[in-house]
XYZ file of C-alpha atoms in Angstrom:
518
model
C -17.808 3.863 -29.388
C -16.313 6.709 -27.798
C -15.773 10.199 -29.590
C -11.908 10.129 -28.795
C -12.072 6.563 -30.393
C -13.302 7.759 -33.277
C -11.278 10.651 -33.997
C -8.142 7.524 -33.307
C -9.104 5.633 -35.806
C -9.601 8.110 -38.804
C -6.124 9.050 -37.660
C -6.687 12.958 -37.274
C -4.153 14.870 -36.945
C -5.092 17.767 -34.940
C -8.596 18.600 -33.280
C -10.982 20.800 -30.960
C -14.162 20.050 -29.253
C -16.456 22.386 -28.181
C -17.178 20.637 -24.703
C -14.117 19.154 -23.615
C -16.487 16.260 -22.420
C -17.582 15.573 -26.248
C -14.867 13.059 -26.271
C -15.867 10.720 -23.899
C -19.094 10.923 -25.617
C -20.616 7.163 -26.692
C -21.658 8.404 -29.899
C -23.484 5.935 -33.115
C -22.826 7.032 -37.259
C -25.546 8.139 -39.905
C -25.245 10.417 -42.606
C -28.705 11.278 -42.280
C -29.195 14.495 -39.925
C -33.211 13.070 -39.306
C -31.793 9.465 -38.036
C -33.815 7.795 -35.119
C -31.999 8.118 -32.224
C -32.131 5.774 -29.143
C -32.766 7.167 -25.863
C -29.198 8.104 -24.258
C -26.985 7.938 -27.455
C -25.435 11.251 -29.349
C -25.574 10.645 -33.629
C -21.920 11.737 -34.814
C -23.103 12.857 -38.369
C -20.262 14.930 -40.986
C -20.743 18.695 -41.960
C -18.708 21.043 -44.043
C -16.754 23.506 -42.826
C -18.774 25.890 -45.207
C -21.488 24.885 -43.065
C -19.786 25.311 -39.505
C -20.862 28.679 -37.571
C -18.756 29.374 -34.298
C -20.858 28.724 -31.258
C -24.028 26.946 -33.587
C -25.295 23.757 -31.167
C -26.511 20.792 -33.316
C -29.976 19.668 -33.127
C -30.623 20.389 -29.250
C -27.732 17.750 -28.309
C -29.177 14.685 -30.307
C -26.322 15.409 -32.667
C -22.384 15.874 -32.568
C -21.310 17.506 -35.445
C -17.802 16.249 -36.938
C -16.166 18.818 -39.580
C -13.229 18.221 -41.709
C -10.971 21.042 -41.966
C -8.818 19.968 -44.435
C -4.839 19.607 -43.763
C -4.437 22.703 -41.154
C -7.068 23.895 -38.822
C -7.642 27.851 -39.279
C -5.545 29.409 -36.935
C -7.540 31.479 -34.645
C -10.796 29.148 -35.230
C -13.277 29.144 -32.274
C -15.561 25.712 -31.530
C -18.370 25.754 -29.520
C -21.477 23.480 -29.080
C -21.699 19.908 -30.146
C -18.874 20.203 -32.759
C -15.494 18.885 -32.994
C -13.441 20.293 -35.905
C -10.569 18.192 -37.041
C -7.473 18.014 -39.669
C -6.773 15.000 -41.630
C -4.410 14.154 -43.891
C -6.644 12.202 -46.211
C -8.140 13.914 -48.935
C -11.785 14.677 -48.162
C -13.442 11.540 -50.431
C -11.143 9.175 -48.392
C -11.816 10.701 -45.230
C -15.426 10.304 -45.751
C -15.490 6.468 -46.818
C -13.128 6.028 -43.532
C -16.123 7.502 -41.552
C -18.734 5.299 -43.476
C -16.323 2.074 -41.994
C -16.946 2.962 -38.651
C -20.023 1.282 -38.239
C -18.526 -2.184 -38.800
C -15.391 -1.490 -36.838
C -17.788 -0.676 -33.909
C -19.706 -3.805 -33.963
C -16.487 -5.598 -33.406
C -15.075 -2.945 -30.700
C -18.566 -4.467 -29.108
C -17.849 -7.899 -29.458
C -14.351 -7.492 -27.957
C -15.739 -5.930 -24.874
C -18.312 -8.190 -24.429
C -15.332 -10.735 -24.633
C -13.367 -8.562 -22.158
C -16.378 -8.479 -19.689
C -16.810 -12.124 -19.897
C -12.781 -12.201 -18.828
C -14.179 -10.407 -16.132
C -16.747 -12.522 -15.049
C -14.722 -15.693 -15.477
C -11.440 -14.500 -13.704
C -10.779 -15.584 -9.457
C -7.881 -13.054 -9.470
C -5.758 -10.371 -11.418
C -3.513 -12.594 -12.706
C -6.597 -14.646 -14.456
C -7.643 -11.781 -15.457
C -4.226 -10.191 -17.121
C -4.220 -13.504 -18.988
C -7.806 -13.739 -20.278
C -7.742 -9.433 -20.988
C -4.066 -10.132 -22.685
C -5.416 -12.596 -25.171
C -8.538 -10.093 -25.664
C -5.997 -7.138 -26.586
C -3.621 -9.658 -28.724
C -0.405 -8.010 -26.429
C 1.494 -8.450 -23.237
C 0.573 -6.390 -20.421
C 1.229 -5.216 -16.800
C -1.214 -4.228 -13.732
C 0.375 -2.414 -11.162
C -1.077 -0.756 -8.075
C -1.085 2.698 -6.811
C 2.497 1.784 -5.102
C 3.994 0.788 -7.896
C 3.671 -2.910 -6.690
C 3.040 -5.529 -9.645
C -0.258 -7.352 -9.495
C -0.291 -9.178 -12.318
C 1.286 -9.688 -15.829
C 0.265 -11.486 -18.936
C 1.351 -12.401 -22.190
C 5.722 -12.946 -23.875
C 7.408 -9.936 -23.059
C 10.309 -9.313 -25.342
C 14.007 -10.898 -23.493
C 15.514 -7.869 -25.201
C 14.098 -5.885 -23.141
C 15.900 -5.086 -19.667
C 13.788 -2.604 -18.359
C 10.726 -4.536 -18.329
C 12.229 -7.786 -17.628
C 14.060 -5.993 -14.539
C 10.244 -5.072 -13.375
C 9.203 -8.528 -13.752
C 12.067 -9.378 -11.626
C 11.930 -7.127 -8.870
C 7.858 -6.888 -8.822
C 7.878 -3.024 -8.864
C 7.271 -0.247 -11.398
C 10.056 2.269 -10.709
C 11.315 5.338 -12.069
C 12.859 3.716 -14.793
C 10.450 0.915 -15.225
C 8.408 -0.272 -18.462
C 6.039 2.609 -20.077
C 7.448 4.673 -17.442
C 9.716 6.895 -20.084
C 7.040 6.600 -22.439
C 4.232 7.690 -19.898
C 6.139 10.581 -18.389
C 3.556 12.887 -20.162
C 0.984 10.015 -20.548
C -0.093 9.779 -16.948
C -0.674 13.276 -16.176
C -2.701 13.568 -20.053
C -4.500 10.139 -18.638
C -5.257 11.648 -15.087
C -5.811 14.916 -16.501
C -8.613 13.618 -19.373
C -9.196 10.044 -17.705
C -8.637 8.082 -20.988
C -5.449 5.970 -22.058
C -2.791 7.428 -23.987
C 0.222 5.937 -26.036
C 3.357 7.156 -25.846
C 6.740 5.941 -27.446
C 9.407 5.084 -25.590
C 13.257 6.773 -26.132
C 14.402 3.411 -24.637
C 14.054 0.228 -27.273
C 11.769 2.125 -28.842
C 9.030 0.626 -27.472
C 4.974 1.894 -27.450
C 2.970 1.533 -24.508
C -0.589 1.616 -23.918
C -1.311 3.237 -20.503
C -4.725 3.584 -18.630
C -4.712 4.804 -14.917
C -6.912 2.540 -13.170
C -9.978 3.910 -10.779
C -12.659 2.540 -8.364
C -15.096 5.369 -7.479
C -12.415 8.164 -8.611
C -9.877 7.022 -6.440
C -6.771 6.014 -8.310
C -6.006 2.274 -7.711
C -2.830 1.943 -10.048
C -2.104 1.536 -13.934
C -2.913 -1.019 -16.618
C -0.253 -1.138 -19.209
C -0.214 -3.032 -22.657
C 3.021 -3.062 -24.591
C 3.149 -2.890 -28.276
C 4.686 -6.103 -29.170
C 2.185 -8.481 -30.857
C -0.088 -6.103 -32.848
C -0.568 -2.617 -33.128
C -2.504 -0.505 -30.687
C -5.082 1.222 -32.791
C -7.828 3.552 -31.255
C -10.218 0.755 -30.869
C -7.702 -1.198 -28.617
C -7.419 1.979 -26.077
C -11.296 1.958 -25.522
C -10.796 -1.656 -24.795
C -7.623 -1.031 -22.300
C -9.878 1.752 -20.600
C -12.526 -0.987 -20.154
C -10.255 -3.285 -18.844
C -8.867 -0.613 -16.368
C -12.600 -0.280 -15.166
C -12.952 -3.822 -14.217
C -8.888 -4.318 -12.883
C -9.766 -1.051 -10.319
C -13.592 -3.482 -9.159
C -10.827 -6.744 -8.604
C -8.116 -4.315 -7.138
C -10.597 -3.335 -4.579
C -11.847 -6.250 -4.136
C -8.586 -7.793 -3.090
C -7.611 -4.635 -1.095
C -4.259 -4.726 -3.069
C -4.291 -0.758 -4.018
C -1.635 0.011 -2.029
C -1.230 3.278 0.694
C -1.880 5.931 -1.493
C -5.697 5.105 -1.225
C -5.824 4.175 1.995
C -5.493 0.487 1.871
C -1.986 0.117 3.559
C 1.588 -0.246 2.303
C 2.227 -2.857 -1.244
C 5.891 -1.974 -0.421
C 5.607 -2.907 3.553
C 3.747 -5.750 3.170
C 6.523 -7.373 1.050
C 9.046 -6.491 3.441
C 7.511 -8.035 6.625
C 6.632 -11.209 4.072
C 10.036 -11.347 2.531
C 8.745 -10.866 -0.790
C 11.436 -8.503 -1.890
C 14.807 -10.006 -3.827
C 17.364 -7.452 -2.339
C 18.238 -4.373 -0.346
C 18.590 -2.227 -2.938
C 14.944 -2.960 -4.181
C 13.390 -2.299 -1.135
C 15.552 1.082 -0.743
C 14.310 2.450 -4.208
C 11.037 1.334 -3.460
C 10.810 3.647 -0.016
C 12.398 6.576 -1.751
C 9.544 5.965 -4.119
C 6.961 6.207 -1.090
C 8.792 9.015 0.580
C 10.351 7.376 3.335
C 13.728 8.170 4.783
C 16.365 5.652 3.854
C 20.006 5.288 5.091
C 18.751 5.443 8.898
C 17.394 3.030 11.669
C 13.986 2.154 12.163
C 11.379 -0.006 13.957
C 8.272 -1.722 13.419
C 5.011 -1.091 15.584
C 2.030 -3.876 15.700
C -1.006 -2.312 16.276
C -3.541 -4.425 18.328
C -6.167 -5.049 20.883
C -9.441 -5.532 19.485
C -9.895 -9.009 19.103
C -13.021 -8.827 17.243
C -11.949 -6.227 14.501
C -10.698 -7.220 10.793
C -8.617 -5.451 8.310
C -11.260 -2.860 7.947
C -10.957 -1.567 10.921
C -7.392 -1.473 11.101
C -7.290 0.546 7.801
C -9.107 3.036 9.217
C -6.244 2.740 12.277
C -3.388 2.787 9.868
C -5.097 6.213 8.366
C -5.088 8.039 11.504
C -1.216 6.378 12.351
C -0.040 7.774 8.942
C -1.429 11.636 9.935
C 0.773 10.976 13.146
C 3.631 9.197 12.377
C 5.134 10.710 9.777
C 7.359 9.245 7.138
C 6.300 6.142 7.247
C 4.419 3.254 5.946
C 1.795 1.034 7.172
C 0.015 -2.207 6.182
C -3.194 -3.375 8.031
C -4.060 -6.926 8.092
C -6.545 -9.242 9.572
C -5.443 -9.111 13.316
C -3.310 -5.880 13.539
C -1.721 -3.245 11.919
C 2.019 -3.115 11.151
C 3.701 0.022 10.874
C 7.497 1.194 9.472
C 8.729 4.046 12.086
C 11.965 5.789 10.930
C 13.425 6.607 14.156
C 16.824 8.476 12.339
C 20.688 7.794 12.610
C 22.691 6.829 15.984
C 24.447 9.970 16.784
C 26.510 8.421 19.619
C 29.594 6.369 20.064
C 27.273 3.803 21.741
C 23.913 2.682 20.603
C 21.061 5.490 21.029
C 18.590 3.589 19.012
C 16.319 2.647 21.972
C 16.358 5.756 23.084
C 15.560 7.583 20.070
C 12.718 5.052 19.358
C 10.994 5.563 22.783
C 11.041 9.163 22.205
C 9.720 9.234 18.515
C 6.749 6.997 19.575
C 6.351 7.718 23.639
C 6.395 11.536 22.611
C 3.695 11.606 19.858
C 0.771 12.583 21.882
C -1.543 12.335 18.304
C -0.513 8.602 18.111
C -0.793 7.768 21.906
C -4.257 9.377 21.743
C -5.512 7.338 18.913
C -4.010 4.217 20.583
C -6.339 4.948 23.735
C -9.218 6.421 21.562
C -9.215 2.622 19.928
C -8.534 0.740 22.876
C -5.586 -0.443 21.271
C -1.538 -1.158 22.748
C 1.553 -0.769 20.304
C 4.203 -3.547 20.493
C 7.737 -2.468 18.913
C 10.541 -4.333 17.500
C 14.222 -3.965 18.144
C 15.347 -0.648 16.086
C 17.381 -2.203 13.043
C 18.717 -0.269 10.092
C 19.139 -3.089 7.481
C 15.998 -3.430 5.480
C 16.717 -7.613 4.860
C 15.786 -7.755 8.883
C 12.297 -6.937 8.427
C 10.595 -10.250 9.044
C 12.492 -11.013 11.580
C 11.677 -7.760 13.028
C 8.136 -7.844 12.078
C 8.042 -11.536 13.792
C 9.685 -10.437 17.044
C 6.589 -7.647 17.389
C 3.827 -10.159 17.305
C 6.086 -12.788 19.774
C 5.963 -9.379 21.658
C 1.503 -9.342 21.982
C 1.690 -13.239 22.987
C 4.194 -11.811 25.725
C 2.624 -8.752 27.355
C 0.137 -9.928 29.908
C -2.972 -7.455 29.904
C -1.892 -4.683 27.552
C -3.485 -1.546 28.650
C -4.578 0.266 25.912
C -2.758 3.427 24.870
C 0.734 1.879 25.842
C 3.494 1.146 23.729
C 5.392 -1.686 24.674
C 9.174 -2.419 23.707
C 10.535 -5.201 22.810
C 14.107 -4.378 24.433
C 12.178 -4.027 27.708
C 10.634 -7.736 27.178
C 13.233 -9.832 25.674
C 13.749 -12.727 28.255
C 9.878 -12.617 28.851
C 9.359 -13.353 24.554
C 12.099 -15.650 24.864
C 10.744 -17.582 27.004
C 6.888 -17.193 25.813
C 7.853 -18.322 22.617
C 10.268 -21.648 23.466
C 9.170 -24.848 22.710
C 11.431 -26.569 25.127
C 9.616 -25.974 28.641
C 12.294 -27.929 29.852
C 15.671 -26.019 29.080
C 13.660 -22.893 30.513
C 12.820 -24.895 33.753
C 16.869 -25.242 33.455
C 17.546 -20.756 33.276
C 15.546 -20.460 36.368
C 16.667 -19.987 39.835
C 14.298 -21.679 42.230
C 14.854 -19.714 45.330
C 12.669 -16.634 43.279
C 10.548 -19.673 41.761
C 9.820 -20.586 45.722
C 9.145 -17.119 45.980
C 6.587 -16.630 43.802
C 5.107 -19.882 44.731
C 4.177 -18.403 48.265
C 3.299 -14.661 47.073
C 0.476 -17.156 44.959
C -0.559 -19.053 48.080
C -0.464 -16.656 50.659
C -1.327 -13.436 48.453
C 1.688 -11.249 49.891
C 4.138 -9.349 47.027
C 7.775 -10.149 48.245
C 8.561 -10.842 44.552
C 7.205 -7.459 43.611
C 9.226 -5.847 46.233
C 12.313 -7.228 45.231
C 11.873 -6.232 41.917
C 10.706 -2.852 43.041
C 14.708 -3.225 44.699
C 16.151 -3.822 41.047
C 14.463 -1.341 39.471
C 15.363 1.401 42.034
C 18.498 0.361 43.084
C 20.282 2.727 46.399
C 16.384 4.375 46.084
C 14.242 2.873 48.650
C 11.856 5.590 48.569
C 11.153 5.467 44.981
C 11.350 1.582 45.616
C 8.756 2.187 48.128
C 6.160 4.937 46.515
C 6.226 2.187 43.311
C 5.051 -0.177 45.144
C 2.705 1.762 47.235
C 3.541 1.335 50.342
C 5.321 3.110 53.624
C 9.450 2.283 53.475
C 9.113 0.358 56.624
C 6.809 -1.919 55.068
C 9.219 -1.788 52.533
C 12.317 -2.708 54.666
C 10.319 -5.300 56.588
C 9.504 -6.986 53.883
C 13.085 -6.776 51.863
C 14.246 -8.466 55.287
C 11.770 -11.182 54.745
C 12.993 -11.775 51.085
C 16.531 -12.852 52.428
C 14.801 -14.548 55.683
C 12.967 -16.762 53.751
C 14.034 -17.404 50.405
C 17.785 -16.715 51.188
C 18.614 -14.050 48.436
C 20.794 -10.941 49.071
C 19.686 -8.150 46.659
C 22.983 -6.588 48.174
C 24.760 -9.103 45.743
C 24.894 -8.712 42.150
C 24.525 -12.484 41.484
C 21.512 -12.582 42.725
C 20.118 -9.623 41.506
C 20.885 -10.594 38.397
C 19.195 -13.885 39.325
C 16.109 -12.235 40.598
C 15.630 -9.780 37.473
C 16.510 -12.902 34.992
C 13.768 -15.679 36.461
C 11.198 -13.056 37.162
C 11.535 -12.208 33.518
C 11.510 -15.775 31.870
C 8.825 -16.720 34.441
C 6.583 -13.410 32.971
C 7.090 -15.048 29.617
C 6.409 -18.820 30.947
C 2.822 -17.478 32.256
C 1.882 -15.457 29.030
């Protein structure tokens, strides 16, 4: 049993330690100063404040002195060593025969964790295991991540209650959500002395148990246990700081701890799934995380190794974060998605493709880390109505089974490729067969048989329209060659780039062909 445990359950009023560590002390009871101690344990024996000397140590550490003060701790009273001097509002007799119950209560704080460990043991996922460590506690409970994200919850929560049912409902913790009020000063006492803490709600009135959950100190995301079925005594937050142990092994586990700890985005994986219920959800949610609301953004897939794993693209998605800015990212088992708030149109027409080339083509940190990892970015249509994600999200990963040979350190747009996914993604060969023109069809038929580049040049012609010597130095070649071979184009496969309708025909079949390939 834990120091702070005790000093719970013999309901002390005030207290102070001499080591501030004293109270996560495992500590065992005797009266008797010359007990046998096992190897590892502290002995929490009583002394008299008659007795107490400022700075004294108690028996070379074996021992952790606990004094009784009476009502009132002496203002002005210095602890040091192995004591902890406390105030009670029990008369000293009934103080005393509270202390000589501990042993028995501790035997059964035992038995419950060994029942919480075996919920542990016996549990495939979080939600298992809220259910089997609810029943352990005897109250209802919530496990959130470091995002705020719901896990898992357990147990009848009270239908009187909006503010938790509203987090049931929406799947996030939020600013005003469950334990929230009542752990304003709880989390930063819980981070600050890495125990639980309750705290009383102004809202329903309602007492929450809270526990910050860790995996090798890094904060994974909280453990809450509402007050509802039975009290919380000081025996039951031991047993929710146990069970916050073993959630933060399972949270890590399952890689669910969110951003925060490196493990990508809760809150953009649920938009790219769907997961969320509205728009206004997902907006409190990113004002949560930081990220810009009330403008336009995209979403970059990350890809290019086709042996790497979601490992590997966590360690991507840390280095994106440190270069793009403001927003979230999520890696999964073939890529990594990232949210890229590109701001607000400032025109009269639609800037947004030109404000997302610059925010990603001008980030020399990202492009770097894209070539670094031999890796290509492949980026949605900008859209500023958070509902659109998966559709957006979708449209980057037609985008990879579009781009023939990505070269790595390129970002590729989506704007730039639509006819090309269009067509890479139909299922209906034939109505494509239908879009294309078959003189540029014929066209690329010979280019393949007789290895010359007449479609090439002609769309080096579309591309540089009225420039034939930007036409020609993109093509590499001298503008004669050029012009011979523009002359050829119309010779053979009867198309005049000098009309529109055929331009148009040229750019639009080259395109769906590109995609028809892929």
């Amino acid at each position: 049993m834990k120091l702070r445990t005790v000093l719970n359950e013999l309901a002390c009023t005030d207290f102070r330690v001499g080591k501030e560590k004293l109270l996560n002390e495992d500590v065992l009871f005797s009266l008797d100063e010359d007990a046998g101690i096992p190897h590892g344990a502290r002995l929490l024996r009583m002394a008299q404040l008659s007795d107490f000397q400022e700075g004294a140590g108690s028996s070379a550490g074996r021992h952790i002195a606990l004094v009784l003060a009476g009502h009132e701790i002496p203002e002005g009273l210095r602890v040091g060593g192995d004591f902890v001097v406390v105030a009670s509002d029990l008369a000293p007799d009934a103080f005393r025969s509270a202390f000589l119950a501990l042993p028995a209560k501790a035997a059964l704080l035992e038995l419950r964790r060994d029942r919480m460990f075996d919920a542990f043991l016996s549990s495939y996922d979080l939600s298992e295991f809220a259910e089997r460590s609810a029943a352990v506690l005897g109250n209802p409970l919530i496990i959130s991540n470091a995002d705020g994200r719901l896990l898992a919850a357990a147990g009848k929560f009270p239908a009187d209650a909006p503010d938790v049912q509203e987090v049931l409902e929406r799947g996030y913790l939020s600013e005003d959500g469950p334990a929230d009020e009542a752990a304003e000063q709880a989390p930063g006492a819980v981070r600050q002395t890495r125990h639980s803490i309750v705290g009383t709600t102004e809202r329903f009135g309602r007492s929450w148990a809270t526990a910050v959950i860790r995996f090798h100190r890094l904060e994974m995301g909280r453990y809450d246990v509402l007050e509802k079925d039975g009290p919380i005594s000081g025996f039951d937050l031991e047993l929710v700081d146990y069970a916050s142990l073993l959630a933060g092994v399972m949270i890590d586990r399952l890689g669910a701890a969110g951003e925060r700890v490196g493990s990508g985005s809760s809150v953009l994986h649920d938009l790219v799934e769907g997961s969320y219920l509205n728009e206004q959800t997902m907006r409190a949610q990113l004002r949560l995380m930081n990220v810009p609301v009330d403008v336009a953004y995209v979403l970059a897939v990350v890809a290019g190794r086709g042996e790497a794993g979601r490992d590997f693209y966590a360690r991507v998605g840390s280095m994106s974060a440190r270069a793009l800015h403001n927003g979230l990212w999520c890696a999964r088992e073939d890529c990594l998605v990232a949210l890229v708030p590109i701001g607000k149109n400032e025109s009269a027409g639609y800037d947004d493709y030109a404000r997302a080339q610059r925010r990603i083509l001008s980030n020399k940190a990202f492009s770097a880390m894209l070539a670094t990892n031999e890796l290509s970015a492949f980026v949605s249509e900008p859209f500023d109505n958070l509902t659109m994600s998966p559709g957006r999200f979708k449209e980057a990963m037609d985008l990879t089974q579009t781009v023939r040979d990505p070269a790595a350190g390129k970002a590729y747009f989506f704007w730039e490729h639509r006819f090309a996914a269009l067509a890479s993604i139909s299922s209906s060969p034939d109505k494509l067969e239908m879009l294309l023109d078959k003189r540029v069809v014929a066209m690329a038929d010979y280019d393949r048989e007789h290895g010359t580049a007449y479609l090439q040049t002609a769309m080096m012609s579309v591309r540089y329209p009225g420039s034939p010597a930007d036409a020609a130095a993109a093509l590499n070649v001298h503008r004669n060659t050029y012009f011979y071979r523009m002359n050829k184009v119309r010779e053979l496969f009867f198309i005049d780039l000098k009309d529109g309708d055929d331009r148009l025909a040229l750019s639009f079949s080259a395109s769906i062909m590109e995609g028809m390939a892929k």
